[in-house]
Coordinates of C-alpha atoms in Angstrom, one line a residue:
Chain A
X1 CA 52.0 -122.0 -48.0
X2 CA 48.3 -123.2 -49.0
X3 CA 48.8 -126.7 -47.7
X4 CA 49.6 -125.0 -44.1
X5 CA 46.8 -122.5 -44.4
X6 CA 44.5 -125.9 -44.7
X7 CA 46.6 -127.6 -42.1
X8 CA 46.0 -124.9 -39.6
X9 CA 42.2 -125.0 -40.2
X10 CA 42.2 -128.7 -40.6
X11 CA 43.6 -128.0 -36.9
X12 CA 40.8 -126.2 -35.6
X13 CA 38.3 -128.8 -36.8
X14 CA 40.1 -131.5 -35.3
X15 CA 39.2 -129.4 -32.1
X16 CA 36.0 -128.5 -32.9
X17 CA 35.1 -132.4 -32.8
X18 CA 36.9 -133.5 -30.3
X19 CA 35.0 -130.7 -28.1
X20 CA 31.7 -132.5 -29.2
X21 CA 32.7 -136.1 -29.2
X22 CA 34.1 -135.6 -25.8
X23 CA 30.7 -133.8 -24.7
X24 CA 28.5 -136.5 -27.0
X25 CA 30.6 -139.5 -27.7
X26 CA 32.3 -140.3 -24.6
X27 CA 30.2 -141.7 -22.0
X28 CA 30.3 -140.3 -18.3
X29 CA 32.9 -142.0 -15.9
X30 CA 31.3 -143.5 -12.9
X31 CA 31.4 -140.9 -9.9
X32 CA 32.4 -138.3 -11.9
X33 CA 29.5 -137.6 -13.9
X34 CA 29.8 -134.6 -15.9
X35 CA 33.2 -133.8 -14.4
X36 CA 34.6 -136.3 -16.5
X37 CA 35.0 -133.8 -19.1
X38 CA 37.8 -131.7 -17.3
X39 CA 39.8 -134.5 -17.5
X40 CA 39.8 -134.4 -22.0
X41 CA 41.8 -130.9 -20.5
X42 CA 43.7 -131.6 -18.0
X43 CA 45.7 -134.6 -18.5
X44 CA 46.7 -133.0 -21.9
X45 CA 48.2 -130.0 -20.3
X46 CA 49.9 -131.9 -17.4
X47 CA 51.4 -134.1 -20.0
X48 CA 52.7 -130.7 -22.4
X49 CA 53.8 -129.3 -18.8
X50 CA 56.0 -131.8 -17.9
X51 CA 57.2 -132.7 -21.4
X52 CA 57.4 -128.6 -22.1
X53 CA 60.2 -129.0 -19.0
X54 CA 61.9 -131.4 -20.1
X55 CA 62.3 -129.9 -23.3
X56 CA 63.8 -126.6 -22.1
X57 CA 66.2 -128.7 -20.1
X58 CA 67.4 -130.1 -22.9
X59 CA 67.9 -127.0 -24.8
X60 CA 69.5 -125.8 -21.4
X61 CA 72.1 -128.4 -21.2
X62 CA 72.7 -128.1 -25.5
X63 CA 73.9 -124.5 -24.4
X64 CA 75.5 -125.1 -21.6
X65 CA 77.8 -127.3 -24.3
X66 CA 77.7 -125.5 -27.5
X67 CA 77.0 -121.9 -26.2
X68 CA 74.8 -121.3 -28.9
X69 CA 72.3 -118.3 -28.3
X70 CA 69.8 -120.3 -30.6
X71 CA 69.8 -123.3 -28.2
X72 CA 69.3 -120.7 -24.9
X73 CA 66.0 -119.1 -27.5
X74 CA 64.8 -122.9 -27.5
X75 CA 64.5 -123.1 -23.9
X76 CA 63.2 -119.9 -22.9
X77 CA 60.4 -120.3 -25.3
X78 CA 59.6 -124.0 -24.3
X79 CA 59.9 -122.7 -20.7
X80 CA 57.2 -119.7 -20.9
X81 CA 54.7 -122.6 -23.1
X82 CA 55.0 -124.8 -20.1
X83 CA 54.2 -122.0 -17.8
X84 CA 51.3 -121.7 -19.9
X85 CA 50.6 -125.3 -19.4
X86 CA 51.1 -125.4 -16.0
X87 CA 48.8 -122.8 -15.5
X88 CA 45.8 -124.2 -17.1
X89 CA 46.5 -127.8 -16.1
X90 CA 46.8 -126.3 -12.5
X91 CA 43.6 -124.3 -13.2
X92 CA 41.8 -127.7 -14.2
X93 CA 42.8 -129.5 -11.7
X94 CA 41.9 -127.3 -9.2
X95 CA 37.8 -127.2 -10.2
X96 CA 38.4 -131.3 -10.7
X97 CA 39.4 -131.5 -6.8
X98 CA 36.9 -129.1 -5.8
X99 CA 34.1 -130.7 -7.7
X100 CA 35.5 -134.4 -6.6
X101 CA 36.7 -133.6 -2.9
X102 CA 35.2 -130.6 -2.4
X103 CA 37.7 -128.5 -2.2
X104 CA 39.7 -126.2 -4.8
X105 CA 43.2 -127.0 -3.0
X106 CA 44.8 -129.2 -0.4
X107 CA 48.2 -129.6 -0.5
X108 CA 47.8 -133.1 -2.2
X109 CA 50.8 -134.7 -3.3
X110 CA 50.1 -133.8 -6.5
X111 CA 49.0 -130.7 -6.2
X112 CA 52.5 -129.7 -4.4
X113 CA 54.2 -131.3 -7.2
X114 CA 52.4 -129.5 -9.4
X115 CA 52.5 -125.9 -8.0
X116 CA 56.4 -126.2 -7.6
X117 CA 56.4 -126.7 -11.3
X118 CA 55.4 -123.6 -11.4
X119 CA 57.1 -122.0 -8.9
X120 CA 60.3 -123.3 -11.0
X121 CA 59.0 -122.1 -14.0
X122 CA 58.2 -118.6 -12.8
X123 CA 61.6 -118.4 -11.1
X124 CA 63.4 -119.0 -14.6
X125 CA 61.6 -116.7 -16.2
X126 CA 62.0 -114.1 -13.3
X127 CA 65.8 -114.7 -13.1
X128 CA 66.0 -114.4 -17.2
X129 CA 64.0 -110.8 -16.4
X130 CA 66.9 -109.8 -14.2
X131 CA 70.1 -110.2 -16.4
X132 CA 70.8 -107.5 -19.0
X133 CA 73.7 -109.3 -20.9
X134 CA 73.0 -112.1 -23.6
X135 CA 75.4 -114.3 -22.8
X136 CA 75.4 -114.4 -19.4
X137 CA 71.1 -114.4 -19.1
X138 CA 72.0 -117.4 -21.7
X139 CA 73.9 -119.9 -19.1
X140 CA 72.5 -118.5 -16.0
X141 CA 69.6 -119.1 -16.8
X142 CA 70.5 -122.4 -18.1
X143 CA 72.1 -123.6 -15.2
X144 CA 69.0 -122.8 -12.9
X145 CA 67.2 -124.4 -15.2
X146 CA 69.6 -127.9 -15.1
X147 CA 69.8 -127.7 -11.2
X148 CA 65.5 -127.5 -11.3
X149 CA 65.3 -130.3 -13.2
X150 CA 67.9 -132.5 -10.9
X151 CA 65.3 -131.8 -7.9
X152 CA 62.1 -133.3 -11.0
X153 CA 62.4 -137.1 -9.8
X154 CA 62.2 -136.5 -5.8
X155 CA 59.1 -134.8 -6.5
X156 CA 57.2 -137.2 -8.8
X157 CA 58.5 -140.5 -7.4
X158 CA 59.6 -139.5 -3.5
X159 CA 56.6 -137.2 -2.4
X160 CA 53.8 -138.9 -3.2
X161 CA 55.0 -142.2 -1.9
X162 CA 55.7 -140.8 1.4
X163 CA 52.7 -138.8 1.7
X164 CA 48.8 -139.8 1.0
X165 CA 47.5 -138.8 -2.5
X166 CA 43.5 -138.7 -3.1
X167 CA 44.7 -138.0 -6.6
X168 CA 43.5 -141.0 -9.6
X169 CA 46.3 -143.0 -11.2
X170 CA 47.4 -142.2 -13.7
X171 CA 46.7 -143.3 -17.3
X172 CA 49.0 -146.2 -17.6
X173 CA 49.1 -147.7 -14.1
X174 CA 50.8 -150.4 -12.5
X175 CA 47.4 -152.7 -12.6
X176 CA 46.5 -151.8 -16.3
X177 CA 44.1 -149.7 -17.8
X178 CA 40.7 -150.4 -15.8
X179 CA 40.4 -146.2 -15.1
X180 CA 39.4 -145.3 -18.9
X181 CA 36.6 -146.7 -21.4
X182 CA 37.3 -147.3 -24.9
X183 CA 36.0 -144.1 -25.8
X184 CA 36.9 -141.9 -23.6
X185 CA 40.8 -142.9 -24.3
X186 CA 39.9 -142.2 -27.8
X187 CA 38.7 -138.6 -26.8
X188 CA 41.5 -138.0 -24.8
X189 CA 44.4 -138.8 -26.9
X190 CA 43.0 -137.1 -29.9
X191 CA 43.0 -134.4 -27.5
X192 CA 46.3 -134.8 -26.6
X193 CA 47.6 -134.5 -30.5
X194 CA 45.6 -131.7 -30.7
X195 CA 47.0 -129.8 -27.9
X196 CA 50.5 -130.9 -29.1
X197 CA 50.1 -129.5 -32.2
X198 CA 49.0 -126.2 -31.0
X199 CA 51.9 -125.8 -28.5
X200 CA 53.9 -126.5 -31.8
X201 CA 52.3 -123.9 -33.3
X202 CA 53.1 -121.7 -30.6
X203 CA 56.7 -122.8 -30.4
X204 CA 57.1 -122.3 -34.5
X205 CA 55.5 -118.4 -33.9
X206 CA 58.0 -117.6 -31.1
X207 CA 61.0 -119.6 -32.5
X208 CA 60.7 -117.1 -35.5
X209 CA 60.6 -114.2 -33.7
X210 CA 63.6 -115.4 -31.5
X211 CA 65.2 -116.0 -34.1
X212 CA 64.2 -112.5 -36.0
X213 CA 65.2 -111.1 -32.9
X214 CA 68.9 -112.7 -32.4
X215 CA 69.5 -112.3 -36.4
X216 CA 69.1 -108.0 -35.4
X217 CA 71.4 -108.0 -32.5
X218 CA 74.1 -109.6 -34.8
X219 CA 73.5 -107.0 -37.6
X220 CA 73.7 -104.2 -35.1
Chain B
X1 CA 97.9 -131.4 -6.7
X2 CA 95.3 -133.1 -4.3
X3 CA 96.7 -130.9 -1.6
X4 CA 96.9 -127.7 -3.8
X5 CA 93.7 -128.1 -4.6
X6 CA 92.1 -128.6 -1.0
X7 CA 94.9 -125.6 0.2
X8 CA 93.2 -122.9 -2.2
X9 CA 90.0 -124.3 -1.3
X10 CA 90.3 -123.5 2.2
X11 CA 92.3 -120.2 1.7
X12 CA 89.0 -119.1 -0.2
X13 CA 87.2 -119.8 2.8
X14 CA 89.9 -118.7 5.5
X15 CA 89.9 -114.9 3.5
X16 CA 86.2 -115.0 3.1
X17 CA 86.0 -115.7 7.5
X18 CA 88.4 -113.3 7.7
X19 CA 86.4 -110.5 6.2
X20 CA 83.1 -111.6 8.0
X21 CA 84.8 -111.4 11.2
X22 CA 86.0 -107.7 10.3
X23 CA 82.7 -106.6 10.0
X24 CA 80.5 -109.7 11.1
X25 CA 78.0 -108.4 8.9
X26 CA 76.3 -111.4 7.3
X27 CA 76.5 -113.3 11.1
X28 CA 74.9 -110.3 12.6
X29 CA 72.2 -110.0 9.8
X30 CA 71.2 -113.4 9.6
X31 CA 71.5 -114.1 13.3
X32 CA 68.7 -111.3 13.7
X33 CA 67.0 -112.3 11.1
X34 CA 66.2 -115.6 12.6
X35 CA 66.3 -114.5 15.7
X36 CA 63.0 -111.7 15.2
X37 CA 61.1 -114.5 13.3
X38 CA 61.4 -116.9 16.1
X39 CA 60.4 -114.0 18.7
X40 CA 57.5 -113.1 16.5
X41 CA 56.1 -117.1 16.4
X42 CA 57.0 -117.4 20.1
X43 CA 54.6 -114.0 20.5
X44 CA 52.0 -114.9 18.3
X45 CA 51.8 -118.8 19.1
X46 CA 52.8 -118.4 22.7
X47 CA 49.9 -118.3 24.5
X48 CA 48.8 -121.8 22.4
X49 CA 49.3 -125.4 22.9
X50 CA 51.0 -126.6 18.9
X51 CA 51.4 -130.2 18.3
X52 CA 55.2 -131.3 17.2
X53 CA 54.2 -131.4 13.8
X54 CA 53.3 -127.6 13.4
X55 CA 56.5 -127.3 15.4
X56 CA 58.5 -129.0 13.1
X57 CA 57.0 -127.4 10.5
X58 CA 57.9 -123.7 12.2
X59 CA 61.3 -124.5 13.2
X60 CA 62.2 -125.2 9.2
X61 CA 60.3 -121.9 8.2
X62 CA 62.7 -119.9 10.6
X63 CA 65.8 -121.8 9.7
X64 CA 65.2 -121.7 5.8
X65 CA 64.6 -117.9 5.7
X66 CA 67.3 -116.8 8.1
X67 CA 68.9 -118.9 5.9
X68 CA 68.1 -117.4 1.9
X69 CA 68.9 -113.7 4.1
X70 CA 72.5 -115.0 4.5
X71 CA 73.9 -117.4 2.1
X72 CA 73.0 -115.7 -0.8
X73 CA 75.6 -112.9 -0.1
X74 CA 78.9 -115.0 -0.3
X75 CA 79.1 -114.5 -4.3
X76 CA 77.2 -111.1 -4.1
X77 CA 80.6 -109.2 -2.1
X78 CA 82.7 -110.2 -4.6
X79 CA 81.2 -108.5 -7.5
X80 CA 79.8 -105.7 -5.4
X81 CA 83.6 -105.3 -4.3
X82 CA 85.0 -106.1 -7.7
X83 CA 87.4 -108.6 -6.6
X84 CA 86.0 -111.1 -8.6
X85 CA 88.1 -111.1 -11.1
X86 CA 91.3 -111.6 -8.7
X87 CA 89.7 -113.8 -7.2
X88 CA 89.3 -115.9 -11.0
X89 CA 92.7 -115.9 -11.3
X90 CA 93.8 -117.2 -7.9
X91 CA 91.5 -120.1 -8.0
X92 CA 89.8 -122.3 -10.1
X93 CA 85.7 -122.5 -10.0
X94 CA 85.7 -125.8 -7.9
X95 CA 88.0 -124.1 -5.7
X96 CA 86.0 -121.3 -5.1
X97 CA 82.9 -123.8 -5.0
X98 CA 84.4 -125.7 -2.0
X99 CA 85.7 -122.7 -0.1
X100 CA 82.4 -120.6 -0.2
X101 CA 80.6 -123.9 0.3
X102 CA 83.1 -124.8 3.6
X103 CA 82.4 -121.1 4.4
X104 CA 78.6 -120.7 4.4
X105 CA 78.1 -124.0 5.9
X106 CA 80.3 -122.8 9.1
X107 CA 78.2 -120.3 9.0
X108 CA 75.1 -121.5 8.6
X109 CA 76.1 -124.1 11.9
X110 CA 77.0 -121.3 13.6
X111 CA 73.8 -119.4 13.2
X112 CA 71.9 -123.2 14.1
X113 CA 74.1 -123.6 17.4
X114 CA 71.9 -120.0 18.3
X115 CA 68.6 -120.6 16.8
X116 CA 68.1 -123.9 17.6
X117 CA 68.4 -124.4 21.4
X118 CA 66.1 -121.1 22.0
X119 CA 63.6 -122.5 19.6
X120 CA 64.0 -126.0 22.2
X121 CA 63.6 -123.1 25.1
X122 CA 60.7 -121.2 23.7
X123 CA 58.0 -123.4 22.2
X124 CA 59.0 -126.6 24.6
X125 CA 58.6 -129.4 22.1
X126 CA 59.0 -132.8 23.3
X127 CA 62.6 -134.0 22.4
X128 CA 62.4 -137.5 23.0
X129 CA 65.0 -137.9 19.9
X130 CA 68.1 -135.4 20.3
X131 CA 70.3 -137.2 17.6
X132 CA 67.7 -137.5 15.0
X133 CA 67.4 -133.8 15.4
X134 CA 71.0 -133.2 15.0
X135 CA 71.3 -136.1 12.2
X136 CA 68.6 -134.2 10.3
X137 CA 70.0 -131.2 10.9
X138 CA 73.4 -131.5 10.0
X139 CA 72.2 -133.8 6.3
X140 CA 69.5 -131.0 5.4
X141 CA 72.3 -128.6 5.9
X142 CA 75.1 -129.9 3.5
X143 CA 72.2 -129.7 0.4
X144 CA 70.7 -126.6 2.0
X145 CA 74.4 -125.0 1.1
X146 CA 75.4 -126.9 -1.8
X147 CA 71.7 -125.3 -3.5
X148 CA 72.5 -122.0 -2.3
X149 CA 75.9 -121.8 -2.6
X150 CA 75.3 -122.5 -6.3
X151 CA 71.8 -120.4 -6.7
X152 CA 74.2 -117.5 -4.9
X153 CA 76.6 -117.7 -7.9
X154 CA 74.3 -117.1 -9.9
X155 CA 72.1 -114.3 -8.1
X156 CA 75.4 -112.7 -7.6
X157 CA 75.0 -111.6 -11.5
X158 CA 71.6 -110.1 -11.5
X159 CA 69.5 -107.5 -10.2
X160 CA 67.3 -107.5 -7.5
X161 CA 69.3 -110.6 -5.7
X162 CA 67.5 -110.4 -2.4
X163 CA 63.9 -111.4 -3.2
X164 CA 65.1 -113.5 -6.7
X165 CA 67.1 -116.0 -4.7
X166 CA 64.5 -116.7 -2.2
X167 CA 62.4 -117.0 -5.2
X168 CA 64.2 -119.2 -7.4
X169 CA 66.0 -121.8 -4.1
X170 CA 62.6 -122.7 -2.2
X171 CA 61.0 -124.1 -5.3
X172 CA 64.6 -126.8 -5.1
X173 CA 64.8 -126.5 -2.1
X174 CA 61.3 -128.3 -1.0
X175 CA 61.3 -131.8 -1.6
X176 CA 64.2 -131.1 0.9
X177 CA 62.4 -128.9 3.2
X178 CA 59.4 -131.4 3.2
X179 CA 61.8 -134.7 4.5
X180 CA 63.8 -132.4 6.9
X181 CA 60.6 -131.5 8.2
X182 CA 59.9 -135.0 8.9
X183 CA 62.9 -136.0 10.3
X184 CA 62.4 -133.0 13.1
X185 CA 58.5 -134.5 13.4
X186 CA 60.3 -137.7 13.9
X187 CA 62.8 -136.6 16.3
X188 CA 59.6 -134.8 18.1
X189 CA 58.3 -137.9 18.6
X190 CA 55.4 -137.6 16.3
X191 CA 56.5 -139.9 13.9
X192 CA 57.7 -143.2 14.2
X193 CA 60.1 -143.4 11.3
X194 CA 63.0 -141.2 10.6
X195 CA 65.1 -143.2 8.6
X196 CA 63.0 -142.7 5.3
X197 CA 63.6 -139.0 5.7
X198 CA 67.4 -139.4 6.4
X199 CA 67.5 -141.7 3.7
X200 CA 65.8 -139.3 1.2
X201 CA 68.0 -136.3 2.6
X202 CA 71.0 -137.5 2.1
X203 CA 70.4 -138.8 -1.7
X204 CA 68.7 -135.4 -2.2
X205 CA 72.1 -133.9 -0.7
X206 CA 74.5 -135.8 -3.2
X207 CA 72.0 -134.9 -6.1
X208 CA 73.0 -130.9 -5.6
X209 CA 76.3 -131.5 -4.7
X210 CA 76.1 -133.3 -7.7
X211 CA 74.3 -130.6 -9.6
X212 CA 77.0 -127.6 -8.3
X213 CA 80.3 -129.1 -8.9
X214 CA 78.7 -129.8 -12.6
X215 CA 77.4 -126.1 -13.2
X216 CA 79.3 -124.2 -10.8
X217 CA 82.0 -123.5 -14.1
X218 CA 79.9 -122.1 -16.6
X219 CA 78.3 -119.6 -13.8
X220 CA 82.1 -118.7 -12.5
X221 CA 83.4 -117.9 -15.4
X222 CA 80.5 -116.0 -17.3
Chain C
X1 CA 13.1 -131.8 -1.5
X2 CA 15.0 -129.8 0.8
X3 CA 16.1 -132.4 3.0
X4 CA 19.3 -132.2 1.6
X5 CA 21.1 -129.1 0.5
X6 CA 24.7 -129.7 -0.9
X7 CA 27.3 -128.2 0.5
X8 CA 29.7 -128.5 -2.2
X9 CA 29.8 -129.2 -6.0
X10 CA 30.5 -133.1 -5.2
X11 CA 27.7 -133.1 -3.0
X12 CA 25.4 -130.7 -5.8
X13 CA 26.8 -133.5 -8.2
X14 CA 25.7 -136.2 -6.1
X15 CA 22.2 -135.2 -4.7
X16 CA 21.1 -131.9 -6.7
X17 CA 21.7 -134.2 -10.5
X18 CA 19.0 -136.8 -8.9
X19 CA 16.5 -134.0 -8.6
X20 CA 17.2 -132.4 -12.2
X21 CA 15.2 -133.4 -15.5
X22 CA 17.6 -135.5 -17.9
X23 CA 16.3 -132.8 -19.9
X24 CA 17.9 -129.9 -18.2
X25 CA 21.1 -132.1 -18.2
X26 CA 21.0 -132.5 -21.7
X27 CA 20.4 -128.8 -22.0
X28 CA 23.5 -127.4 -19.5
X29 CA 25.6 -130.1 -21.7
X30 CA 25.0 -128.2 -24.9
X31 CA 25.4 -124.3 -23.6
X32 CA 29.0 -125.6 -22.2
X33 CA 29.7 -127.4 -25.0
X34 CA 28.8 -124.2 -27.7
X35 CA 30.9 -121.8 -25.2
X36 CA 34.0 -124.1 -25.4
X37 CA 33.9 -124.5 -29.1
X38 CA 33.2 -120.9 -29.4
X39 CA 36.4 -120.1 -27.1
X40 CA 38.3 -122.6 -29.7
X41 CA 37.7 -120.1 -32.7
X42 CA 38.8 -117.5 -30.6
X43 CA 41.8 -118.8 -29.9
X44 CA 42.5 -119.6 -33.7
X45 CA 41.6 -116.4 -34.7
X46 CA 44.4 -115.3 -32.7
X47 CA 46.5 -117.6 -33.6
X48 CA 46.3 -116.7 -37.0
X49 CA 46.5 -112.8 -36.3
X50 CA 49.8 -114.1 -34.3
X51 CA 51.2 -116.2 -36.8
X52 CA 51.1 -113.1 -39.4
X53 CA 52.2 -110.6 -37.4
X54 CA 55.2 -112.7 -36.8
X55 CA 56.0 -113.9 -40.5
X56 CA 56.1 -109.7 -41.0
X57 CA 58.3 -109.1 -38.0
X58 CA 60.6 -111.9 -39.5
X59 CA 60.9 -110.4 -43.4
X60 CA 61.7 -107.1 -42.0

């Protein structure tokens, strides 16, 4: 109990300096000049978006084979974080391209991939909005969620390669890391544990009501 | 077995034609449908030269919505009807996968065989490819109805179908829309290659059929 | 001075930044920087609020 009072707080510090060091330790990126900052924010939350989805897919396919309400709890939840995510790395992006192209949207490659994440994750969690029943919410929803994630690879490897992208490699590219300073790749990847942990945080929270939840309807 | 299998596959579809052409209510529907948003672009873009690619562009707007305002209703009739049940026990969920598939696809051409030659008539795009067209055509198609044959399954079980199944098909649905798209710019002339989009249509395709012969069951027999 | 105005934010990044004190920079670097730290004790103050509330939803 006390040890994960101090780990929670412990948590916000971590924040707390990362916030500073990536406004006072990192240096600037060439070009971007103070831009550079969104970026301590936004590659986090693309990353917990995508891994978010891949995560409720999993849980999806676990019910689909164990029909297991708990399982079909695990994906809902990881699916309305990474709607979360989406939002705010979509929201970051979108002052990154305006401040670095001028323009808040443009139908990059990227961008489309992106914004059909979220169209996917708002359809889930409008089709588990329209199903009364448990069970059936449970591997309806389980299945949309499978046939999304079949469709994943054609937009993050097919669609950009077809069509022009303005957008900057990313981290680990085919030619090495040149992008990133020593630094700032220190700033970002504390960052990215921080962010992690929160969305852990988040999952614990809603896991035990879920759970609180599903223990009621059996009682009943 | 193999020909069992195929038989009640193609009775599912032969009842499900039979009770469309009773009332040729999802025909009608959707042929309006498609046909009052082409008449409505033809209006409003009339008057203006468009290039091929905001054609191309167009022509998959009309097709995919005239499309999400018919397919989805194949599962819906059943449960609205309450014969899905009997229909449960006289064929398996691949059965009545292939069937409803081979149904909405036949219609779907049907509808295409309208639509398409009066979109060629109204906006007069340059068609300096026919069979690219109809190769792209026919390929975006077969995934077109393998997604929303699925996605109707599983509409079929919730409220507010209409809107939800637009909602939850075109975010699948556009890595698809975006190579059939440029296959039709292709066809149009505006593009020099179309085998990159055939190529990516038709892995796309055998990715959903994929996808809804592996999750049709658990979505049948919920 | 007013030979160029920017357009956008890259431009206002590009051009306007030459014009500005290092200074002011400085400055505008430290009012963001207190606003998003602030935001991040908001945030675990709800947190915390949510992760209790929870815990007593979950005993009863």
């Amino acid at each position: 109990m006390m040890t994960k009072t101090i780990l929670k707080f412990g948590l916000l510090i971590w924040m707390l300096v990362m916030t500073v060091a990536a406004f006072l330790y990192a240096p600037l990126a060439e070009k971007l000049f103070e831009l550079t900052r969104v970026i301590y924010w936004h590659i986090p939350m693309s990353w917990i978006t995508v891994a978010a989805f891949g995560l409720s897919a999993y849980w999806s396919l676990m019910y689909l084979r164990r029909h297991d309400l708990v399982d079909d709890a695990k994906a809902a939840i990881w699916a309305e974080l990474g709607l979360i995510a989406c939002v705010l790395a979509t929201v970051s992006g979108s002052i990154f391209a305006k401040g670095m192209w001028g323009s808040y949207w443009n139908w990059d490659p990227r961008e489309t991939s992106i914004f059909l994440l979220l169209l996917i994750y708002a359809a889930y969690v409008t089709l588990r909005t329209a199903i009364d029943d448990d069970e059936r919410r449970a591997s309806l929803s389980a299945t949309y969620a499978v046939v999304a994630v079949a469709t994943v690879p054609f937009l993050i490897f097919i669609v950009p390669r077809i069509y022009f992208s303005l957008h900057p490699d990313p981290l680990i590219n085919s030619k090495g890391r040149q992008f990133m300073e020593y630094r700032m790749r220190v700033v970002l990847y504390s960052s990215l544990l921080g962010f992690m942990a929160i969305f852990w945080w988040l999952y614990r929270i809603h896991l035990r009501l879920a759970l609180a939840r599903l223990a009621q309807g059996r009682a009943r | 077995m193999k020909s069992g299998f195929l038989a009640r596959s193609l009775s599912v579809a032969r009842k499900d034609w039979q009770v469309e052409c009773r009332s040729l209510a999802g025909l009608s529907s959707t042929g309006l449908f498609a046909l009052v948003t082409l008449a409505s672009l033809s209006i409003a873009v009339g008057p203006y030269a468009v290039g091929p690619d905001v054609l191309a562009a167009l022509l998959w707007i009309v097709l995919l919505f005239a499309g999400f305002a018919g397919l989805a209703q194949s599962f819906a009739r059943e449960y609205d009807s309450h014969t899905a049940p009997h229909l449960k026990l006289l064929a398996g969920p691949h059965e009545v996968l292939l069937g409803k598939g081979l149904l909405n696809l036949w219609l779907l051409v049907l509808v295409e065989c309208g639509v398409v030659p009066l979109f060629l008539v109204l906006m007069e795009p340059k068609l300096p490819h026919p069979w690219v067209l109809i190769a792209t055509l026919a390929l975006a198609d077969i995934g077109f109805v393998a997604c929303a044959t699925l996605l109707g399954a599983i509409v079929a079980q919730a409220r507010s179908r209409g809107a939800l199944f637009a909602g939850l098909a075109l975010p699948v649905l556009i890595p698809l829309m975006l190579s059939a798209i440029g296959g039709t710019k292709a066809a149009f002339g505006a593009q020099p290659d179309a085998v990159t989009h055939l190529l990516t249509l038709s892995s796309f395709d055998a990715v959903l059929m994929g996808a809804a012969v592996l999750l049709i069951e658990p979505v049948w027999n919920e | 001075m007013n030979d160029s105005i920017p357009q956008s934010l890259a431009d206002s990044v590009n051009v306007g930044l030459a014009h500005r004190a290092l200074s002011d920079r400085v400055q505008a670097d430290y009012i963001v920087m207190a606003v998003a730290m602030l935001v991040w004790v908001g945030v675990f103050l709800y947190l915390m609020r949510l992760d209790k509330i929870s815990k007593e939803i979950a005993k009863s």
